């Protein structure tokens, strides 16, 4: 049997540290800065995943090249992945993913390091659609402290996860980087995004179908396209979205503020129990949007009414400044008007003239301050 240095570390760890996690420092496993550590990381993951007491994988300070990798479970114990260095993606990775964590329980991704997707050199001309970080079917996960930089596509994609917290996370990419959503989520339950700073070229946070019980708090967004529910109603078989709470967030120089968007006349879905509260706007183009005629690049099959129903939505204590006059635009479906929409203490001032509100197929319940009026 081949015994690598990391394997030996694991064996010794089992013998000498009962009921404690074994530490795998990749610098002790042959990794050196400015080298490709893909093979070392893959082997280290295999050893760490087999540790019955759990394991910590450490990537120390330094810059390392890393190819496409999937860290897949199930594992025998909890895994902590501590990244303090910078990982650099291939220029043209195969497939739609760079680094994927998949199918296990009790993951902690921590540190002060950076996942550099190396997208800046190819924005506007890239063929690659690789997402920097994918979290697929993770139960009881925690991501804290690390940075996603210049992803070629979405920075983070969350799918099929339960009880995942992302905190003190940073996303950075140019304002003109295409389709680089900061954190995209779908078909997951019990996710929290806390104390996070996102600046990118698309939605800071985008919520796809099947998302339930999402909490977003103390997030700063900008540049970017704001915080969005959707788009929904494009594909058959979409699952309902419900229980989304966005609180105490700040949007600075973004294209949109808080938004719900669905495609016209394609597929049915249901959006309910959505709440935006205590939102600060700083020079946002379109602060509050419900757009049920969402049709990017004229890709719609029809301009008919959206089949997505929207209900039990609240916008509370949203204040600040906007660039364009239409501070509030709510275009709901003529076939399924929005119901039980509450607006409370809205105070938005336009920097280029009088602000206005335009509402179609919705009669919001208005309490407290309503500036601008019109709905």
PDB file of C-alpha atoms in Angstrom, residues 26-269:
ATOM      1  CA  UNK A  26      -1.092  21.000   2.189  1.00  0.00           C
ATOM      2  CA  UNK A  27       2.338  22.609   2.629  1.00  0.00           C
ATOM      3  CA  UNK A  28       3.289  19.462   4.543  1.00  0.00           C
ATOM      4  CA  UNK A  29       1.914  17.340   1.703  1.00  0.00           C
ATOM      5  CA  UNK A  30       4.149  18.697  -1.033  1.00  0.00           C
ATOM      6  CA  UNK A  31       2.262  21.853  -2.061  1.00  0.00           C
ATOM      7  CA  UNK A  32       4.346  24.942  -2.777  1.00  0.00           C
ATOM      8  CA  UNK A  33       3.259  28.449  -3.788  1.00  0.00           C
ATOM      9  CA  UNK A  34       2.842  29.134  -7.525  1.00  0.00           C
ATOM     10  CA  UNK A  35       2.470  25.423  -8.262  1.00  0.00           C
ATOM     11  CA  UNK A  36      -0.561  23.398  -9.371  1.00  0.00           C
ATOM     12  CA  UNK A  37      -2.002  21.732  -6.273  1.00  0.00           C
ATOM     13  CA  UNK A  38      -4.966  19.974  -7.917  1.00  0.00           C
ATOM     14  CA  UNK A  39      -3.619  16.437  -7.419  1.00  0.00           C
ATOM     15  CA  UNK A  40      -2.468  17.174  -3.853  1.00  0.00           C
ATOM     16  CA  UNK A  41      -5.843  18.647  -2.909  1.00  0.00           C
ATOM     17  CA  UNK A  42      -7.694  15.702  -4.418  1.00  0.00           C
ATOM     18  CA  UNK A  43      -5.584  13.171  -2.491  1.00  0.00           C
ATOM     19  CA  UNK A  44      -5.798  15.230   0.696  1.00  0.00           C
ATOM     20  CA  UNK A  45      -9.574  15.348   0.399  1.00  0.00           C
ATOM     21  CA  UNK A  46      -9.748  11.573   0.058  1.00  0.00           C
ATOM     22  CA  UNK A  47      -7.697  11.115   3.240  1.00  0.00           C
ATOM     23  CA  UNK A  48      -9.580  13.807   5.156  1.00  0.00           C
ATOM     24  CA  UNK A  49     -12.974  12.458   4.143  1.00  0.00           C
ATOM     25  CA  UNK A  50     -11.984   9.023   5.480  1.00  0.00           C
ATOM     26  CA  UNK A  51     -11.076  10.377   8.921  1.00  0.00           C
ATOM     27  CA  UNK A  52     -13.643   9.044  11.435  1.00  0.00           C
ATOM     28  CA  UNK A  53     -13.016  11.948  13.812  1.00  0.00           C
ATOM     29  CA  UNK A  54     -13.246  14.593  11.105  1.00  0.00           C
ATOM     30  CA  UNK A  55     -10.484  16.653   9.547  1.00  0.00           C
ATOM     31  CA  UNK A  56      -9.215  20.149   8.822  1.00  0.00           C
ATOM     32  CA  UNK A  57      -7.590  20.871   5.471  1.00  0.00           C
ATOM     33  CA  UNK A  58      -5.345  23.949   5.558  1.00  0.00           C
ATOM     34  CA  UNK A  59      -4.277  25.963   2.534  1.00  0.00           C
ATOM     35  CA  UNK A  60      -1.742  28.428   3.984  1.00  0.00           C
ATOM     36  CA  UNK A  61      -0.879  31.894   2.715  1.00  0.00           C
ATOM     37  CA  UNK A  62       0.484  31.973  -0.822  1.00  0.00           C
ATOM     38  CA  UNK A  63      -0.851  31.739  -4.363  1.00  0.00           C
ATOM     39  CA  UNK A  64      -1.638  28.313  -5.811  1.00  0.00           C
ATOM     40  CA  UNK A  65      -3.010  27.138  -9.134  1.00  0.00           C
ATOM     41  CA  UNK A  66      -5.940  24.749  -8.941  1.00  0.00           C
ATOM     42  CA  UNK A  67      -7.821  22.895 -11.667  1.00  0.00           C
ATOM     43  CA  UNK A  68     -11.437  21.759 -11.626  1.00  0.00           C
ATOM     44  CA  UNK A  69     -12.105  19.762  -8.447  1.00  0.00           C
ATOM     45  CA  UNK A  70     -15.108  18.189  -6.746  1.00  0.00           C
ATOM     46  CA  UNK A  71     -14.938  17.526  -3.022  1.00  0.00           C
ATOM     47  CA  UNK A  72     -17.603  14.869  -2.672  1.00  0.00           C
ATOM     48  CA  UNK A  73     -18.964  12.948   0.286  1.00  0.00           C
ATOM     49  CA  UNK A  74     -20.319  11.341   2.216  1.00  0.00           C
ATOM     50  CA  UNK A  75     -17.454  11.691   4.692  1.00  0.00           C
ATOM     51  CA  UNK A  76     -16.936   9.847   7.955  1.00  0.00           C
ATOM     52  CA  UNK A  77     -16.689  13.015  10.016  1.00  0.00           C
ATOM     53  CA  UNK A  78     -17.061  16.806   9.802  1.00  0.00           C
ATOM     54  CA  UNK A  79     -14.706  18.665   7.462  1.00  0.00           C
ATOM     55  CA  UNK A  80     -13.184  22.116   7.938  1.00  0.00           C
ATOM     56  CA  UNK A  81     -11.618  23.601   4.835  1.00  0.00           C
ATOM     57  CA  UNK A  82      -9.403  26.501   5.954  1.00  0.00           C
ATOM     58  CA  UNK A  83      -8.275  28.667   3.042  1.00  0.00           C
ATOM     59  CA  UNK A  84      -5.794  31.425   3.887  1.00  0.00           C
ATOM     60  CA  UNK A  85      -4.065  31.520   0.500  1.00  0.00           C
ATOM     61  CA  UNK A  86      -5.248  32.398  -2.994  1.00  0.00           C
ATOM     62  CA  UNK A  87      -6.437  29.684  -5.364  1.00  0.00           C
ATOM     63  CA  UNK A  88      -6.320  30.555  -9.064  1.00  0.00           C
ATOM     64  CA  UNK A  89      -8.658  28.915 -11.579  1.00  0.00           C
ATOM     65  CA  UNK A  90      -7.622  27.665 -15.031  1.00  0.00           C
ATOM     66  CA  UNK A  91      -8.110  30.138 -17.866  1.00  0.00           C
ATOM     67  CA  UNK A  92     -10.548  27.849 -19.705  1.00  0.00           C
ATOM     68  CA  UNK A  93     -11.835  25.132 -17.358  1.00  0.00           C
ATOM     69  CA  UNK A  94     -13.963  22.341 -18.761  1.00  0.00           C
ATOM     70  CA  UNK A  95     -17.611  22.275 -17.733  1.00  0.00           C
ATOM     71  CA  UNK A  96     -19.686  24.726 -15.727  1.00  0.00           C
ATOM     72  CA  UNK A  97     -17.880  24.467 -12.384  1.00  0.00           C
ATOM     73  CA  UNK A  98     -14.511  25.210 -10.872  1.00  0.00           C
ATOM     74  CA  UNK A  99     -14.699  24.079  -7.231  1.00  0.00           C
ATOM     75  CA  UNK A 100     -17.625  22.007  -5.979  1.00  0.00           C
ATOM     76  CA  UNK A 101     -18.505  20.786  -2.487  1.00  0.00           C
ATOM     77  CA  UNK A 102     -21.053  18.016  -2.829  1.00  0.00           C
ATOM     78  CA  UNK A 103     -23.181  15.546  -0.864  1.00  0.00           C
ATOM     79  CA  UNK A 104     -22.065  15.552   2.739  1.00  0.00           C
ATOM     80  CA  UNK A 105     -22.891  16.902   6.186  1.00  0.00           C
ATOM     81  CA  UNK A 106     -21.029  19.296   8.470  1.00  0.00           C
ATOM     82  CA  UNK A 107     -18.838  21.438   6.230  1.00  0.00           C
ATOM     83  CA  UNK A 108     -16.988  24.542   7.372  1.00  0.00           C
ATOM     84  CA  UNK A 109     -15.230  26.648   4.739  1.00  0.00           C
ATOM     85  CA  UNK A 110     -13.291  29.342   6.591  1.00  0.00           C
ATOM     86  CA  UNK A 111     -10.218  31.532   6.401  1.00  0.00           C
ATOM     87  CA  UNK A 112      -9.044  34.797   4.899  1.00  0.00           C
ATOM     88  CA  UNK A 113      -8.190  33.445   1.450  1.00  0.00           C
ATOM     89  CA  UNK A 114      -9.475  34.055  -2.058  1.00  0.00           C
ATOM     90  CA  UNK A 115     -10.963  31.923  -4.804  1.00  0.00           C
ATOM     91  CA  UNK A 116      -9.797  33.791  -7.903  1.00  0.00           C
ATOM     92  CA  UNK A 117     -11.781  32.706 -10.949  1.00  0.00           C
ATOM     93  CA  UNK A 118      -9.360  34.584 -13.238  1.00  0.00           C
ATOM     94  CA  UNK A 119     -12.284  35.905 -15.257  1.00  0.00           C
ATOM     95  CA  UNK A 120     -11.062  39.474 -15.634  1.00  0.00           C
ATOM     96  CA  UNK A 121      -8.921  38.668 -18.681  1.00  0.00           C
ATOM     97  CA  UNK A 122     -11.815  37.168 -20.647  1.00  0.00           C
ATOM     98  CA  UNK A 123     -14.922  39.180 -19.680  1.00  0.00           C
ATOM     99  CA  UNK A 124     -16.932  39.988 -22.767  1.00  0.00           C
ATOM    100  CA  UNK A 125     -15.296  37.312 -24.897  1.00  0.00           C
ATOM    101  CA  UNK A 126     -15.281  34.232 -22.697  1.00  0.00           C
ATOM    102  CA  UNK A 127     -16.517  30.818 -23.642  1.00  0.00           C
ATOM    103  CA  UNK A 128     -16.152  29.387 -20.132  1.00  0.00           C
ATOM    104  CA  UNK A 129     -19.222  29.369 -17.867  1.00  0.00           C
ATOM    105  CA  UNK A 130     -17.488  28.008 -14.781  1.00  0.00           C
ATOM    106  CA  UNK A 131     -19.007  28.927 -11.410  1.00  0.00           C
ATOM    107  CA  UNK A 132     -16.340  29.670  -8.788  1.00  0.00           C
ATOM    108  CA  UNK A 133     -17.950  27.782  -5.896  1.00  0.00           C
ATOM    109  CA  UNK A 134     -20.795  25.279  -5.935  1.00  0.00           C
ATOM    110  CA  UNK A 135     -22.423  23.932  -2.782  1.00  0.00           C
ATOM    111  CA  UNK A 136     -24.590  20.980  -3.805  1.00  0.00           C
ATOM    112  CA  UNK A 137     -26.627  18.976  -1.279  1.00  0.00           C
ATOM    113  CA  UNK A 138     -24.721  20.172   1.793  1.00  0.00           C
ATOM    114  CA  UNK A 139     -26.425  19.750   5.172  1.00  0.00           C
ATOM    115  CA  UNK A 140     -25.234  21.843   8.136  1.00  0.00           C
ATOM    116  CA  UNK A 141     -22.640  24.019   6.432  1.00  0.00           C
ATOM    117  CA  UNK A 142     -20.881  27.259   7.326  1.00  0.00           C
ATOM    118  CA  UNK A 143     -18.911  29.485   4.965  1.00  0.00           C
ATOM    119  CA  UNK A 144     -17.103  32.397   6.592  1.00  0.00           C
ATOM    120  CA  UNK A 145     -14.395  34.921   5.836  1.00  0.00           C
ATOM    121  CA  UNK A 146     -13.288  33.905   2.354  1.00  0.00           C
ATOM    122  CA  UNK A 147     -13.527  35.892  -0.899  1.00  0.00           C
ATOM    123  CA  UNK A 148     -14.726  35.001  -4.382  1.00  0.00           C
ATOM    124  CA  UNK A 149     -13.035  37.111  -7.036  1.00  0.00           C
ATOM    125  CA  UNK A 150     -13.587  37.512 -10.789  1.00  0.00           C
ATOM    126  CA  UNK A 151     -15.669  34.406 -11.399  1.00  0.00           C
ATOM    127  CA  UNK A 152     -16.322  33.554 -15.036  1.00  0.00           C
ATOM    128  CA  UNK A 153     -20.032  32.972 -14.259  1.00  0.00           C
ATOM    129  CA  UNK A 154     -21.909  32.980 -10.927  1.00  0.00           C
ATOM    130  CA  UNK A 155     -19.578  33.348  -7.960  1.00  0.00           C
ATOM    131  CA  UNK A 156     -21.545  30.991  -5.722  1.00  0.00           C
ATOM    132  CA  UNK A 157     -24.313  28.545  -6.583  1.00  0.00           C
ATOM    133  CA  UNK A 158     -26.286  26.873  -3.776  1.00  0.00           C
ATOM    134  CA  UNK A 159     -28.431  23.859  -4.693  1.00  0.00           C
ATOM    135  CA  UNK A 160     -30.228  21.305  -2.538  1.00  0.00           C
ATOM    136  CA  UNK A 161     -28.706  22.533   0.737  1.00  0.00           C
ATOM    137  CA  UNK A 162     -30.163  22.506   4.257  1.00  0.00           C
ATOM    138  CA  UNK A 163     -29.027  24.685   7.146  1.00  0.00           C
ATOM    139  CA  UNK A 164     -26.225  26.543   5.368  1.00  0.00           C
ATOM    140  CA  UNK A 165     -24.866  29.863   6.667  1.00  0.00           C
ATOM    141  CA  UNK A 166     -22.708  32.203   4.595  1.00  0.00           C
ATOM    142  CA  UNK A 167     -21.239  35.005   6.701  1.00  0.00           C
ATOM    143  CA  UNK A 168     -18.538  37.664   6.431  1.00  0.00           C
ATOM    144  CA  UNK A 169     -18.149  36.599   2.819  1.00  0.00           C
ATOM    145  CA  UNK A 170     -16.873  38.892   0.060  1.00  0.00           C
ATOM    146  CA  UNK A 171     -17.614  38.887  -3.659  1.00  0.00           C
ATOM    147  CA  UNK A 172     -15.674  41.174  -5.959  1.00  0.00           C
ATOM    148  CA  UNK A 173     -15.868  41.547  -9.740  1.00  0.00           C
ATOM    149  CA  UNK A 174     -16.088  44.505 -12.132  1.00  0.00           C
ATOM    150  CA  UNK A 175     -19.414  46.219 -12.708  1.00  0.00           C
ATOM    151  CA  UNK A 176     -19.334  45.160 -16.362  1.00  0.00           C
ATOM    152  CA  UNK A 177     -18.571  41.474 -15.723  1.00  0.00           C
ATOM    153  CA  UNK A 178     -21.405  39.544 -17.430  1.00  0.00           C
ATOM    154  CA  UNK A 179     -23.715  37.107 -15.616  1.00  0.00           C
ATOM    155  CA  UNK A 180     -21.589  37.090 -12.471  1.00  0.00           C
ATOM    156  CA  UNK A 181     -24.341  36.802  -9.846  1.00  0.00           C
ATOM    157  CA  UNK A 182     -22.809  36.998  -6.388  1.00  0.00           C
ATOM    158  CA  UNK A 183     -24.801  34.232  -4.675  1.00  0.00           C
ATOM    159  CA  UNK A 184     -27.478  32.279  -6.541  1.00  0.00           C
ATOM    160  CA  UNK A 185     -29.695  29.908  -4.569  1.00  0.00           C
ATOM    161  CA  UNK A 186     -32.336  27.339  -5.427  1.00  0.00           C
ATOM    162  CA  UNK A 187     -34.150  24.282  -4.082  1.00  0.00           C
ATOM    163  CA  UNK A 188     -32.650  24.757  -0.624  1.00  0.00           C
ATOM    164  CA  UNK A 189     -34.092  25.292   2.849  1.00  0.00           C
ATOM    165  CA  UNK A 190     -32.784  27.181   5.856  1.00  0.00           C
ATOM    166  CA  UNK A 191     -30.000  29.278   4.307  1.00  0.00           C
ATOM    167  CA  UNK A 192     -28.639  32.446   5.904  1.00  0.00           C
ATOM    168  CA  UNK A 193     -26.485  35.120   4.238  1.00  0.00           C
ATOM    169  CA  UNK A 194     -25.122  37.467   6.880  1.00  0.00           C
ATOM    170  CA  UNK A 195     -22.648  40.359   7.176  1.00  0.00           C
ATOM    171  CA  UNK A 196     -21.536  39.990   3.575  1.00  0.00           C
ATOM    172  CA  UNK A 197     -20.227  42.449   0.973  1.00  0.00           C
ATOM    173  CA  UNK A 198     -20.972  41.850  -2.708  1.00  0.00           C
ATOM    174  CA  UNK A 199     -19.825  43.905  -5.673  1.00  0.00           C
ATOM    175  CA  UNK A 200     -20.309  42.343  -9.101  1.00  0.00           C
ATOM    176  CA  UNK A 201     -21.766  42.712 -12.600  1.00  0.00           C
ATOM    177  CA  UNK A 202     -25.161  41.056 -12.074  1.00  0.00           C
ATOM    178  CA  UNK A 203     -27.520  40.314  -9.162  1.00  0.00           C
ATOM    179  CA  UNK A 204     -25.771  40.474  -5.816  1.00  0.00           C
ATOM    180  CA  UNK A 205     -28.147  37.767  -4.604  1.00  0.00           C
ATOM    181  CA  UNK A 206     -30.543  35.897  -6.886  1.00  0.00           C
ATOM    182  CA  UNK A 207     -33.166  33.456  -5.676  1.00  0.00           C
ATOM    183  CA  UNK A 208     -34.216  30.630  -7.976  1.00  0.00           C
ATOM    184  CA  UNK A 209     -37.096  28.191  -7.785  1.00  0.00           C
ATOM    185  CA  UNK A 210     -37.644  25.918  -4.813  1.00  0.00           C
ATOM    186  CA  UNK A 211     -35.991  28.256  -2.304  1.00  0.00           C
ATOM    187  CA  UNK A 212     -37.565  28.206   1.160  1.00  0.00           C
ATOM    188  CA  UNK A 213     -36.693  29.951   4.424  1.00  0.00           C
ATOM    189  CA  UNK A 214     -33.885  32.225   3.284  1.00  0.00           C
ATOM    190  CA  UNK A 215     -32.604  35.003   5.552  1.00  0.00           C
ATOM    191  CA  UNK A 216     -30.448  37.804   4.152  1.00  0.00           C
ATOM    192  CA  UNK A 217     -29.223  40.296   6.748  1.00  0.00           C
ATOM    193  CA  UNK A 218     -26.614  43.058   6.856  1.00  0.00           C
ATOM    194  CA  UNK A 219     -25.529  42.623   3.259  1.00  0.00           C
ATOM    195  CA  UNK A 220     -23.949  45.487   1.322  1.00  0.00           C
ATOM    196  CA  UNK A 221     -24.569  45.275  -2.425  1.00  0.00           C
ATOM    197  CA  UNK A 222     -22.871  47.389  -5.051  1.00  0.00           C
ATOM    198  CA  UNK A 223     -22.024  47.558  -7.821  1.00  0.00           C
ATOM    199  CA  UNK A 224     -24.519  45.043  -9.137  1.00  0.00           C
ATOM    200  CA  UNK A 225     -28.135  44.495 -10.107  1.00  0.00           C
ATOM    201  CA  UNK A 226     -29.530  44.353  -6.578  1.00  0.00           C
ATOM    202  CA  UNK A 227     -31.244  41.577  -4.623  1.00  0.00           C
ATOM    203  CA  UNK A 228     -33.665  39.593  -6.772  1.00  0.00           C
ATOM    204  CA  UNK A 229     -36.302  36.921  -6.416  1.00  0.00           C
ATOM    205  CA  UNK A 230     -36.236  35.160  -9.789  1.00  0.00           C
ATOM    206  CA  UNK A 231     -36.430  35.166 -12.581  1.00  0.00           C
ATOM    207  CA  UNK A 232     -39.198  32.568 -12.336  1.00  0.00           C
ATOM    208  CA  UNK A 233     -41.743  31.052 -14.665  1.00  0.00           C
ATOM    209  CA  UNK A 234     -39.331  30.263 -17.481  1.00  0.00           C
ATOM    210  CA  UNK A 235     -39.068  26.490 -17.147  1.00  0.00           C
ATOM    211  CA  UNK A 236     -41.530  23.652 -16.627  1.00  0.00           C
ATOM    212  CA  UNK A 237     -41.411  21.921 -13.253  1.00  0.00           C
ATOM    213  CA  UNK A 238     -40.281  24.911 -11.222  1.00  0.00           C
ATOM    214  CA  UNK A 239     -40.916  24.680  -7.476  1.00  0.00           C
ATOM    215  CA  UNK A 240     -42.544  27.426  -5.328  1.00  0.00           C
ATOM    216  CA  UNK A 241     -40.502  30.107  -3.584  1.00  0.00           C
ATOM    217  CA  UNK A 242     -41.560  31.043  -0.056  1.00  0.00           C
ATOM    218  CA  UNK A 243     -40.246  32.387   3.213  1.00  0.00           C
ATOM    219  CA  UNK A 244     -37.653  34.936   2.011  1.00  0.00           C
ATOM    220  CA  UNK A 245     -36.562  37.613   4.505  1.00  0.00           C
ATOM    221  CA  UNK A 246     -34.225  40.431   3.435  1.00  0.00           C
ATOM    222  CA  UNK A 247     -33.397  42.818   6.301  1.00  0.00           C
ATOM    223  CA  UNK A 248     -30.952  45.597   7.184  1.00  0.00           C
ATOM    224  CA  UNK A 249     -29.258  45.658   3.787  1.00  0.00           C
ATOM    225  CA  UNK A 250     -27.593  48.535   1.927  1.00  0.00           C
ATOM    226  CA  UNK A 251     -27.517  48.977  -1.841  1.00  0.00           C
ATOM    227  CA  UNK A 252     -25.027  51.454  -3.319  1.00  0.00           C
ATOM    228  CA  UNK A 253     -24.904  52.526  -6.988  1.00  0.00           C
ATOM    229  CA  UNK A 254     -26.794  49.434  -8.112  1.00  0.00           C
ATOM    230  CA  UNK A 255     -28.967  49.018 -11.188  1.00  0.00           C
ATOM    231  CA  UNK A 256     -31.858  47.725  -9.063  1.00  0.00           C
ATOM    232  CA  UNK A 257     -32.731  47.627  -5.406  1.00  0.00           C
ATOM    233  CA  UNK A 258     -35.067  44.841  -4.297  1.00  0.00           C
ATOM    234  CA  UNK A 259     -36.842  42.986  -7.068  1.00  0.00           C
ATOM    235  CA  UNK A 260     -39.225  40.148  -7.930  1.00  0.00           C
ATOM    236  CA  UNK A 261     -39.177  39.094 -11.586  1.00  0.00           C
ATOM    237  CA  UNK A 262     -41.039  36.508 -13.639  1.00  0.00           C
ATOM    238  CA  UNK A 263     -41.341  35.654 -17.326  1.00  0.00           C
ATOM    239  CA  UNK A 264     -44.534  36.399 -19.247  1.00  0.00           C
ATOM    240  CA  UNK A 265     -46.831  33.604 -20.398  1.00  0.00           C
ATOM    241  CA  UNK A 266     -44.512  30.625 -20.022  1.00  0.00           C
ATOM    242  CA  UNK A 267     -44.710  28.402 -16.919  1.00  0.00           C
ATOM    243  CA  UNK A 268     -46.649  28.563 -13.657  1.00  0.00           C
ATOM    244  CA  UNK A 269     -45.132  29.022 -10.225  1.00  0.00           C
TER     245      UNK A 269
END
